[in-house]
Coordinates of C-alpha atoms in Angstrom, one line a residue:
Chain A
X1 CA 112.1 -169.3 -123.4
X2 CA 114.4 -169.4 -126.4
X3 CA 116.1 -172.7 -127.1
X4 CA 119.8 -172.8 -128.0
X5 CA 121.5 -175.8 -129.5
X6 CA 125.3 -175.9 -128.9
X7 CA 127.2 -178.2 -131.2
X8 CA 130.7 -178.6 -129.7
X9 CA 132.7 -181.6 -129.0
X10 CA 135.1 -180.0 -126.5
X11 CA 133.5 -180.8 -123.2
X12 CA 135.0 -177.8 -121.4
X13 CA 133.8 -175.3 -123.9
X14 CA 130.4 -176.8 -124.2
X15 CA 130.0 -176.7 -120.4
X16 CA 131.2 -173.1 -120.1
X17 CA 128.8 -172.0 -122.9
X18 CA 125.9 -173.9 -121.3
X19 CA 126.5 -172.3 -118.0
X20 CA 126.5 -168.8 -119.5
X21 CA 123.6 -169.3 -121.8
X22 CA 121.5 -170.8 -119.0
X23 CA 122.4 -167.9 -116.8
X24 CA 121.0 -165.7 -119.6
X25 CA 117.8 -167.6 -119.4
X26 CA 118.0 -169.8 -122.4
X27 CA 117.1 -173.4 -122.6
X28 CA 120.3 -175.2 -123.7
X29 CA 120.9 -178.5 -125.5
X30 CA 124.4 -179.8 -126.3
X31 CA 125.4 -182.1 -129.2
X32 CA 128.9 -183.4 -129.4
X33 CA 129.0 -184.5 -133.0
X34 CA 127.5 -183.6 -136.4
X35 CA 125.2 -186.6 -136.4
X36 CA 123.7 -186.0 -133.0
X37 CA 123.3 -182.4 -133.9
X38 CA 121.1 -183.3 -136.8
X39 CA 119.0 -185.5 -134.6
X40 CA 118.6 -182.8 -132.0
X41 CA 117.7 -180.3 -134.7
X42 CA 114.7 -182.3 -135.6
X43 CA 113.8 -183.4 -132.1
X44 CA 114.1 -180.2 -130.0
X45 CA 113.6 -177.6 -132.7
X46 CA 116.0 -174.9 -131.4
X47 CA 115.6 -171.2 -132.0
X48 CA 119.3 -170.7 -132.6
X49 CA 122.3 -173.0 -133.2
X50 CA 125.9 -172.4 -132.2
X51 CA 127.9 -174.6 -134.4
X52 CA 131.6 -175.6 -134.1
X53 CA 133.5 -176.6 -137.3
X54 CA 135.9 -179.3 -136.2
X55 CA 133.7 -182.1 -135.1
X56 CA 134.2 -185.8 -135.0
X57 CA 132.5 -187.4 -138.0
X58 CA 130.6 -184.9 -140.1
X59 CA 132.3 -181.4 -139.8
X60 CA 130.4 -178.2 -139.1
X61 CA 130.5 -177.0 -142.8
X62 CA 128.6 -180.1 -144.0
X63 CA 126.2 -180.0 -141.1
X64 CA 125.5 -176.4 -142.0
X65 CA 124.8 -177.0 -145.7
X66 CA 122.8 -180.1 -145.1
X67 CA 120.6 -178.1 -142.7
X68 CA 119.9 -175.5 -145.3
X69 CA 119.2 -178.0 -148.1
X70 CA 116.8 -179.8 -145.9
X71 CA 114.9 -176.5 -145.4
X72 CA 116.0 -175.8 -141.8
X73 CA 116.5 -172.1 -141.6
X74 CA 117.1 -171.7 -137.9
X75 CA 119.6 -168.9 -137.3
X76 CA 123.1 -170.3 -137.0
X77 CA 126.3 -168.9 -135.6
X78 CA 129.5 -170.8 -136.5
X79 CA 132.1 -170.8 -133.9
X80 CA 135.6 -172.1 -134.8
X81 CA 139.3 -171.9 -134.3
X82 CA 139.8 -171.4 -138.0
X83 CA 139.9 -167.8 -138.7
X84 CA 141.4 -167.6 -142.2
X85 CA 139.3 -165.6 -144.7
X86 CA 138.8 -168.8 -146.7
X87 CA 137.2 -170.6 -143.8
X88 CA 135.0 -167.7 -142.9
X89 CA 133.8 -167.5 -146.5
X90 CA 133.2 -171.2 -146.6
X91 CA 131.1 -171.0 -143.5
X92 CA 128.9 -168.3 -145.0
X93 CA 128.7 -170.1 -148.3
X94 CA 127.4 -173.2 -146.5
X95 CA 124.6 -171.0 -145.0
X96 CA 125.8 -169.6 -141.7
X97 CA 124.2 -166.4 -140.5
X98 CA 127.2 -165.3 -138.4
X99 CA 130.7 -166.4 -137.8
X100 CA 132.9 -166.0 -134.7
X101 CA 136.5 -167.2 -134.4
X102 CA 137.9 -168.7 -131.2
X103 CA 139.0 -167.3 -128.8
X104 CA 136.0 -165.1 -128.6
X105 CA 134.8 -162.6 -126.1
X106 CA 131.9 -163.9 -124.1
X107 CA 130.0 -160.6 -124.1
X108 CA 130.3 -160.4 -127.9
X109 CA 129.1 -164.0 -128.4
X110 CA 126.1 -163.3 -126.2
X111 CA 125.3 -160.1 -128.0
X112 CA 125.4 -161.8 -131.4
X113 CA 123.1 -164.5 -130.2
X114 CA 120.7 -161.9 -129.0
X115 CA 121.0 -160.1 -132.3
X116 CA 120.1 -163.2 -134.3
X117 CA 117.2 -164.0 -132.1
X118 CA 115.9 -160.4 -132.4
X119 CA 116.1 -160.6 -136.2
X120 CA 114.1 -163.8 -136.0
X121 CA 111.4 -162.2 -133.9
X122 CA 111.1 -159.2 -136.3
X123 CA 110.7 -161.6 -139.3
X124 CA 108.1 -163.5 -137.4
X125 CA 106.0 -160.5 -136.4
X126 CA 106.0 -158.7 -139.7
X127 CA 102.5 -159.0 -141.3
X128 CA 102.1 -161.6 -144.0
X129 CA 101.9 -160.2 -147.5
X130 CA 98.4 -160.1 -148.9
X131 CA 97.5 -163.3 -150.6
X132 CA 95.6 -163.8 -153.8
X133 CA 97.5 -161.8 -156.5
X134 CA 100.5 -164.2 -156.5
X135 CA 99.1 -167.2 -158.2
X136 CA 99.8 -169.2 -161.3
X137 CA 97.1 -171.2 -163.2
X138 CA 97.8 -174.0 -165.6
X139 CA 95.1 -176.3 -166.9
X140 CA 92.9 -177.3 -164.0
X141 CA 95.7 -176.6 -161.5
X142 CA 96.7 -173.5 -159.7
X143 CA 99.6 -172.6 -157.3
X144 CA 99.0 -170.0 -154.6
X145 CA 102.5 -169.0 -153.6
X146 CA 101.7 -166.9 -150.6
X147 CA 99.7 -169.4 -148.7
X148 CA 101.4 -171.6 -150.1
X149 CA 99.2 -174.3 -151.6
X150 CA 98.4 -176.1 -154.7
X151 CA 94.9 -176.7 -156.2
X152 CA 94.4 -179.6 -158.5
X153 CA 90.7 -179.8 -159.6
X154 CA 88.9 -179.5 -156.3
X155 CA 91.8 -181.0 -154.3
X156 CA 94.0 -178.8 -152.2
X157 CA 97.6 -179.7 -151.2
X158 CA 99.4 -177.5 -148.7
X159 CA 103.0 -176.8 -149.8
X160 CA 106.0 -176.2 -147.6
X161 CA 107.8 -172.9 -148.2
X162 CA 110.7 -174.7 -150.0
X163 CA 108.4 -176.6 -152.2
X164 CA 106.6 -173.4 -153.2
X165 CA 110.0 -171.7 -153.9
X166 CA 111.2 -174.6 -156.1
X167 CA 107.9 -174.5 -158.0
X168 CA 108.0 -170.8 -158.4
X169 CA 111.6 -171.0 -159.8
X170 CA 110.6 -173.7 -162.3
X171 CA 107.5 -171.8 -163.4
X172 CA 109.4 -168.6 -163.8
X173 CA 111.7 -170.5 -166.2
X174 CA 108.8 -172.3 -167.9
X175 CA 109.8 -174.4 -170.9
X176 CA 113.6 -174.0 -170.2
X177 CA 115.8 -176.7 -168.8
X178 CA 117.1 -175.7 -165.3
X179 CA 120.1 -177.4 -163.8
X180 CA 120.1 -178.7 -160.2
X181 CA 123.2 -176.6 -159.4
X182 CA 121.4 -173.5 -160.6
X183 CA 118.4 -174.3 -158.5
X184 CA 120.5 -174.8 -155.4
X185 CA 122.1 -171.4 -156.0
X186 CA 118.9 -169.5 -156.9
X187 CA 116.4 -171.1 -154.5
X188 CA 118.6 -172.2 -151.6
X189 CA 121.3 -169.5 -152.1
X190 CA 123.9 -172.2 -151.8
X191 CA 127.1 -171.6 -153.7
X192 CA 128.9 -174.7 -152.7
X193 CA 129.4 -178.2 -153.9
X194 CA 126.5 -179.6 -152.0
X195 CA 124.8 -182.8 -152.9
X196 CA 122.4 -181.8 -155.6
X197 CA 120.3 -184.9 -155.1
X198 CA 118.4 -183.2 -152.3
X199 CA 116.5 -181.4 -155.1
X200 CA 115.3 -184.7 -156.5
X201 CA 113.3 -185.4 -153.4
X202 CA 111.5 -182.1 -153.8
X203 CA 110.6 -182.9 -157.4
X204 CA 109.4 -186.3 -156.4
X205 CA 107.0 -184.8 -153.9
X206 CA 105.8 -182.1 -156.2
X207 CA 105.1 -184.6 -158.9
X208 CA 102.9 -186.5 -156.5
X209 CA 100.7 -183.4 -156.3
X210 CA 100.8 -182.1 -159.9
X211 CA 101.1 -185.1 -162.1
X212 CA 98.2 -187.3 -163.0
X213 CA 100.7 -190.2 -163.2
X214 CA 103.8 -189.3 -161.1
X215 CA 105.7 -192.1 -162.8
X216 CA 105.1 -190.5 -166.2
X217 CA 105.5 -186.8 -165.5
X218 CA 104.2 -184.3 -168.1
X219 CA 104.6 -181.0 -166.2
X220 CA 107.8 -181.6 -164.3
X221 CA 110.0 -183.3 -166.8
X222 CA 113.5 -184.6 -166.2
X223 CA 116.1 -183.3 -168.6
X224 CA 118.7 -185.9 -168.6
X225 CA 122.2 -184.7 -167.7
X226 CA 120.9 -181.2 -166.8
X227 CA 118.0 -181.1 -164.4
X228 CA 114.4 -180.3 -164.8
X229 CA 111.9 -178.4 -167.1
X230 CA 108.5 -177.1 -166.2
X231 CA 105.9 -177.4 -169.0
X232 CA 102.6 -175.6 -168.2
X233 CA 100.6 -176.9 -171.1
X234 CA 101.9 -180.2 -172.3
X235 CA 100.9 -181.2 -175.8
Chain B
X1 CA 137.0 -179.9 -151.5
X2 CA 140.6 -179.2 -150.8
X3 CA 141.4 -182.9 -150.7
X4 CA 139.7 -183.4 -154.1
X5 CA 141.6 -180.5 -155.6
X6 CA 144.9 -182.0 -154.4
X7 CA 144.1 -185.4 -155.8
X8 CA 143.3 -183.8 -159.1
X9 CA 146.6 -181.9 -159.2
X10 CA 148.5 -185.1 -158.3
X11 CA 146.6 -187.0 -161.1
X12 CA 147.4 -184.1 -163.5
X13 CA 151.1 -184.2 -162.9
X14 CA 151.3 -188.0 -163.2
X15 CA 149.3 -187.7 -166.5
X16 CA 151.6 -184.9 -167.7
X17 CA 154.7 -187.0 -166.9
X18 CA 153.3 -190.1 -168.7
X19 CA 152.3 -187.9 -171.7
X20 CA 155.7 -186.4 -172.0
X21 CA 157.4 -189.8 -171.8
X22 CA 155.0 -191.1 -174.5
X23 CA 155.7 -188.2 -176.8
X24 CA 159.5 -188.6 -176.3
X25 CA 159.3 -192.3 -177.1
X26 CA 157.2 -191.7 -180.2
X27 CA 159.5 -189.0 -181.5
X28 CA 162.5 -191.2 -180.8
X29 CA 161.0 -194.2 -182.6
X30 CA 160.4 -192.0 -185.6
X31 CA 164.0 -190.8 -185.5
X32 CA 165.4 -194.3 -185.2
X33 CA 163.4 -195.4 -188.2
X34 CA 165.0 -192.5 -190.2
X35 CA 168.6 -193.1 -188.9
X36 CA 168.7 -196.9 -188.3
X37 CA 171.8 -197.3 -190.3
X38 CA 174.2 -195.3 -188.1
X39 CA 175.1 -197.6 -185.2
X40 CA 177.0 -195.2 -182.9
X41 CA 174.5 -192.5 -183.3
X42 CA 171.7 -194.9 -182.3
X43 CA 173.8 -195.9 -179.2
X44 CA 174.2 -192.4 -178.0
X45 CA 170.6 -191.5 -178.8
X46 CA 169.4 -194.4 -176.6
X47 CA 171.4 -193.0 -173.7
X48 CA 170.1 -189.5 -174.3
X49 CA 166.5 -190.6 -174.4
X50 CA 167.0 -192.7 -171.2
X51 CA 168.3 -189.6 -169.5
X52 CA 165.4 -187.5 -170.7
X53 CA 162.8 -190.1 -169.5
X54 CA 164.4 -190.6 -166.1
X55 CA 164.5 -186.8 -165.7
X56 CA 160.8 -186.6 -166.4
X57 CA 160.1 -189.5 -164.0
X58 CA 162.1 -188.0 -161.2
X59 CA 160.5 -184.6 -161.7
X60 CA 157.0 -186.1 -161.5
X61 CA 157.9 -188.0 -158.3
X62 CA 159.3 -184.9 -156.6
X63 CA 156.2 -182.9 -157.6
X64 CA 153.8 -185.4 -156.2
X65 CA 155.8 -185.7 -153.0
X66 CA 155.9 -182.0 -152.6
X67 CA 152.1 -181.8 -153.0
X68 CA 151.7 -184.5 -150.4
X69 CA 154.0 -182.8 -148.0
X70 CA 152.1 -179.5 -148.4
X71 CA 148.9 -181.3 -147.7
X72 CA 150.4 -182.7 -144.5
X73 CA 151.7 -179.3 -143.5
X74 CA 148.3 -177.8 -143.9
X75 CA 146.7 -180.5 -141.8
X76 CA 149.4 -179.9 -139.2
X77 CA 148.8 -176.1 -139.1
X78 CA 145.0 -176.8 -138.7
X79 CA 145.6 -179.3 -135.9
X80 CA 148.0 -177.1 -134.0
X81 CA 145.7 -174.1 -134.4
X82 CA 142.9 -176.1 -132.9
X83 CA 145.1 -177.6 -130.2
X84 CA 146.4 -174.2 -129.2
X85 CA 143.2 -172.2 -129.5
X86 CA 140.8 -174.5 -127.9
X87 CA 142.3 -174.5 -124.4
X88 CA 142.9 -170.7 -124.6
X89 CA 139.3 -170.2 -125.6
X90 CA 138.1 -172.3 -122.7
X91 CA 140.3 -170.6 -120.1
X92 CA 139.2 -167.2 -121.4
X93 CA 135.5 -168.2 -121.4
X94 CA 135.8 -169.4 -117.7
X95 CA 137.7 -166.3 -116.6
X96 CA 135.2 -164.0 -118.2
X97 CA 132.4 -166.0 -116.6
X98 CA 134.0 -165.6 -113.2
X99 CA 134.5 -162.0 -113.8
X100 CA 131.0 -161.1 -114.9
X101 CA 128.7 -163.6 -113.1
X102 CA 128.0 -164.6 -109.5
X103 CA 129.3 -168.1 -109.3
X104 CA 128.7 -170.3 -106.2
X105 CA 131.7 -171.9 -104.5
X106 CA 131.3 -175.4 -105.8
X107 CA 131.0 -174.2 -109.4
X108 CA 133.9 -171.9 -108.8
X109 CA 136.1 -174.8 -107.8
X110 CA 134.9 -176.7 -110.8
X111 CA 135.9 -173.8 -113.1
X112 CA 139.4 -173.7 -111.5
X113 CA 139.9 -177.4 -112.1
X114 CA 138.8 -177.1 -115.7
X115 CA 141.1 -174.1 -116.3
X116 CA 144.0 -176.0 -114.8
X117 CA 143.3 -179.0 -117.1
X118 CA 143.2 -176.7 -120.1
X119 CA 146.4 -175.0 -119.2
X120 CA 148.1 -178.4 -118.9
X121 CA 146.8 -179.3 -122.3
X122 CA 148.1 -176.0 -123.7
X123 CA 151.5 -176.6 -122.1
X124 CA 151.8 -180.2 -123.5
X125 CA 151.0 -179.0 -127.0
X126 CA 153.6 -176.3 -126.7
X127 CA 156.1 -178.7 -125.4
X128 CA 155.4 -181.2 -128.2
X129 CA 156.0 -178.5 -130.8
X130 CA 159.2 -177.3 -129.2
X131 CA 160.5 -180.8 -128.7
X132 CA 159.9 -181.5 -132.4
X133 CA 162.2 -178.7 -133.2
X134 CA 164.8 -180.0 -130.8
X135 CA 164.8 -183.7 -131.8
X136 CA 164.9 -182.7 -135.5
X137 CA 168.5 -181.5 -135.1
X138 CA 170.6 -184.6 -134.8
X139 CA 173.7 -182.5 -134.1
X140 CA 172.3 -181.4 -130.7
X141 CA 174.2 -183.0 -127.9
X142 CA 172.1 -185.3 -125.6
X143 CA 172.1 -184.7 -121.9
X144 CA 172.9 -188.3 -121.1
X145 CA 172.8 -190.0 -117.7
X146 CA 172.0 -193.4 -116.5
X147 CA 168.2 -194.0 -116.4
X148 CA 166.4 -196.6 -114.4
X149 CA 163.8 -197.5 -117.1
X150 CA 161.2 -199.0 -114.7
X151 CA 161.2 -196.0 -112.5
X152 CA 160.9 -193.7 -115.5
X153 CA 158.0 -195.6 -116.9
X154 CA 156.2 -195.6 -113.6
X155 CA 156.6 -191.8 -113.4
X156 CA 155.2 -191.5 -117.0
X157 CA 152.3 -193.7 -116.2
X158 CA 151.4 -191.7 -113.1
X159 CA 151.3 -188.6 -115.2
X160 CA 149.2 -190.1 -117.9
X161 CA 146.7 -191.5 -115.4
X162 CA 146.4 -188.1 -113.8
X163 CA 146.0 -186.2 -117.1
X164 CA 143.4 -188.5 -118.5
X165 CA 141.6 -189.2 -115.3
X166 CA 141.6 -193.0 -115.9
X167 CA 141.2 -195.7 -113.4
X168 CA 144.8 -196.7 -112.2
X169 CA 144.1 -200.4 -113.0
X170 CA 143.3 -199.6 -116.7
X171 CA 147.0 -199.0 -117.3
X172 CA 149.0 -201.9 -116.1
X173 CA 152.8 -202.2 -116.0
X174 CA 154.6 -205.5 -116.2
X175 CA 158.3 -204.8 -115.7
X176 CA 160.8 -207.3 -117.1
X177 CA 164.4 -207.6 -115.7
X178 CA 165.7 -204.3 -114.4
X179 CA 167.2 -202.2 -117.2
X180 CA 169.4 -199.2 -117.2
X181 CA 169.6 -197.0 -120.3
X182 CA 172.2 -194.4 -120.9
X183 CA 170.3 -191.4 -122.3
X184 CA 168.5 -188.1 -122.0
X185 CA 165.9 -188.7 -119.3
X186 CA 163.8 -185.8 -120.5
X187 CA 163.6 -187.2 -124.1
X188 CA 163.1 -190.8 -123.1
X189 CA 160.3 -190.0 -120.8
X190 CA 158.7 -187.8 -123.5
X191 CA 158.9 -190.8 -125.9
X192 CA 157.4 -193.2 -123.4
X193 CA 154.7 -190.7 -122.4
X194 CA 153.7 -190.1 -126.0
X195 CA 153.3 -193.8 -126.6
X196 CA 151.2 -194.4 -123.4
X197 CA 149.3 -191.1 -124.1
X198 CA 148.4 -192.3 -127.6
X199 CA 147.3 -195.7 -126.3
X200 CA 144.9 -194.1 -123.8
X201 CA 143.6 -191.4 -126.3
X202 CA 142.8 -193.9 -129.0
X203 CA 141.2 -196.5 -126.7
X204 CA 138.1 -194.4 -126.4
X205 CA 135.7 -195.2 -123.5
X206 CA 137.2 -198.5 -122.4
X207 CA 140.9 -198.0 -121.6
X208 CA 142.9 -201.2 -121.3
X209 CA 146.6 -200.6 -121.8
X210 CA 149.5 -202.8 -120.9
X211 CA 153.1 -201.7 -120.7
X212 CA 155.9 -204.3 -120.7
X213 CA 159.6 -204.1 -120.7
X214 CA 161.9 -206.8 -122.0
X215 CA 165.7 -207.4 -122.3
X216 CA 166.9 -208.3 -125.8
X217 CA 170.1 -210.4 -125.6
X218 CA 171.6 -208.1 -123.0
X219 CA 172.0 -205.4 -125.7
X220 CA 168.6 -203.7 -125.9
X221 CA 165.8 -202.8 -123.6
X222 CA 162.3 -203.0 -125.2
X223 CA 159.3 -201.0 -124.0
X224 CA 156.1 -202.4 -125.4
X225 CA 152.9 -200.4 -125.1
X226 CA 149.9 -202.7 -125.9
X227 CA 146.4 -201.3 -126.4
X228 CA 143.0 -202.7 -127.4
X229 CA 142.1 -199.6 -129.4
X230 CA 141.1 -199.3 -133.1
X231 CA 144.4 -200.7 -134.4
X232 CA 146.4 -199.4 -137.4
X233 CA 145.9 -200.6 -141.0
X234 CA 148.9 -202.4 -142.3
X235 CA 150.0 -199.9 -144.9
X236 CA 150.0 -197.1 -142.3
X237 CA 152.2 -198.8 -139.8
X238 CA 155.4 -197.1 -141.1
X239 CA 153.8 -193.8 -142.2
X240 CA 152.4 -192.9 -138.8
X241 CA 155.9 -192.2 -137.5
X242 CA 156.4 -189.5 -140.1
X243 CA 156.2 -185.9 -139.0
X244 CA 152.7 -184.3 -139.2
X245 CA 151.2 -187.6 -140.5
X246 CA 147.9 -188.8 -139.1
X247 CA 145.9 -191.7 -140.5
X248 CA 143.0 -190.1 -142.4
X249 CA 139.5 -191.0 -141.4
X250 CA 137.0 -190.6 -138.5
X251 CA 139.6 -191.6 -135.9
X252 CA 141.8 -188.6 -136.5
X253 CA 138.9 -186.2 -136.1
X254 CA 137.6 -187.9 -133.0
X255 CA 141.0 -188.0 -131.4
X256 CA 142.7 -184.7 -131.4
X257 CA 146.4 -184.5 -132.1
X258 CA 149.2 -182.7 -133.9
X259 CA 150.8 -185.6 -135.7
X260 CA 154.0 -185.0 -133.8
X261 CA 153.9 -187.6 -131.0
X262 CA 155.2 -190.6 -132.9
X263 CA 157.7 -188.6 -134.9
X264 CA 159.2 -187.5 -131.6
X265 CA 159.2 -191.2 -130.4
X266 CA 161.1 -192.3 -133.5
X267 CA 163.5 -189.4 -133.4
X268 CA 164.3 -190.0 -129.8
X269 CA 164.9 -193.7 -130.5
X270 CA 167.2 -192.9 -133.4
X271 CA 169.2 -190.3 -131.4
X272 CA 169.8 -192.9 -128.7
X273 CA 170.8 -195.6 -131.2
X274 CA 167.6 -197.5 -130.9
X275 CA 164.5 -197.7 -133.0
X276 CA 160.7 -197.6 -132.7
X277 CA 158.0 -199.4 -134.6
X278 CA 154.3 -200.4 -134.5
X279 CA 152.6 -203.7 -134.8
X280 CA 148.9 -204.3 -135.5
X281 CA 146.8 -207.1 -136.9
X282 CA 144.7 -204.4 -138.5
X283 CA 141.7 -202.3 -137.8
X284 CA 139.8 -203.2 -134.6
X285 CA 142.6 -205.5 -133.4
X286 CA 144.4 -203.1 -131.2
X287 CA 148.1 -202.2 -131.6
X288 CA 151.5 -202.6 -130.0
X289 CA 154.1 -199.8 -130.1
X290 CA 157.6 -200.8 -129.3
X291 CA 160.5 -198.5 -128.3
X292 CA 163.9 -200.2 -128.4
X293 CA 166.8 -198.5 -126.7
X294 CA 170.4 -199.8 -126.2
X295 CA 171.2 -200.9 -122.6
X296 CA 173.9 -199.1 -120.7
X297 CA 177.1 -201.0 -120.2
X298 CA 176.9 -202.5 -116.7
X299 CA 180.3 -201.3 -115.5
X300 CA 179.2 -197.7 -115.9
X301 CA 182.1 -196.6 -118.1
X302 CA 179.9 -195.7 -121.0
X303 CA 181.6 -193.4 -123.5
X304 CA 180.2 -190.0 -124.0
X305 CA 178.7 -189.2 -127.3

């Protein structure tokens, strides 16, 4: 059974949506604020999120972009009373997969939810690309992007998809300083003023695997005022 | 992002103004140093420079005010859009549900109740917006008649209790000496309703509101609405009565509103020759809103206005 998370603070709307989605056979959770949505996202791992924009506390746009920067790629449909082109674009820039303005037609909302879930199924069932050829070796270390994992000597560290993508991007620009903003745009596809510090967490984690001494990095070097630089063979 | 952009443009215009004044002063000092011997010329030049500087200052002030007003207008459009579209969306959703699905009797009654509540909400937003247009024109003649204030307040309280589904005891009414006000019953009850409605809305889960009336030296009747809600920060006490203004922060997103309610209260008070104000010890201390209206002359021969 597919799980839907509804983030909507208007009780009446949330109840109406819940009734309909349950009638369609989905399992439904409802969050009434941005903060509780983030909690439920981690706890109940929904298959699809229906996200309102005007929420008490954190608004839908920031919930959206924080989800994406944290590596949560669950299909998300934004649902909001704001229908101006600016708002729609802002929603997509934050990482929404679909956008519907209120008032909406129930049948269309349900069809779009089905569409997003179908796409997700296709992506899941497509066969994994052959491993092996996509690897990068430096020193006694090697990254296997397709698995993805990292070998250091005879140790093996599994990587998350996002960690692998960050590493791939840095390796591709080996020796050059890469800004945090650029990484957000290229790796996360976010073209918004999101908090770029989220990247630092990824770097800290990667350093723990790659560096002999994470406090004194030699491969993943901080470039002050810019971002990071990857050095394959430090002097 | 929009807020940051606006602050930037405000800062820019203030800096521009200050820069222009500085340049004017420097040029002027240079000029004085060159022409210091000619007394009359110096006198007129001082006047001229003063004029230029005050022009720049005035222009900057107006620009900044205009930017602020635009910001409030945007916020108002957003709030009204939300307040109008949300109930319509809800009503539509339930109607479509009833049309396309088999709904059992109990649920069906539930849906009807929800749709009624939503249409009430829609209506009250529409009335609020229309009333703002009406009270804005001070030239409009009031439909005055003698109002029994206590009775009017009771009616308002009943309505608020029903709309918000609150326990009748959570809104208490302590009438003072009986008071008759000569005014437009529709407007006065809108003002009182707005005050009580706000008190309930901002109280959150635990509603405890007290409404009192008081007679001020036989000239004015005072309606006090006292809540134990989040309170109002001191610098905002006056501003909240401005049209479209809502105190920025988490409260204004938790509690939905158009920023018109208190503006209507103040306008109604003014049109009736009274006033309205707010008192609060600060955030978390609750607040008291007071509506003061002139009492009707007891012999009933009030002049028409």
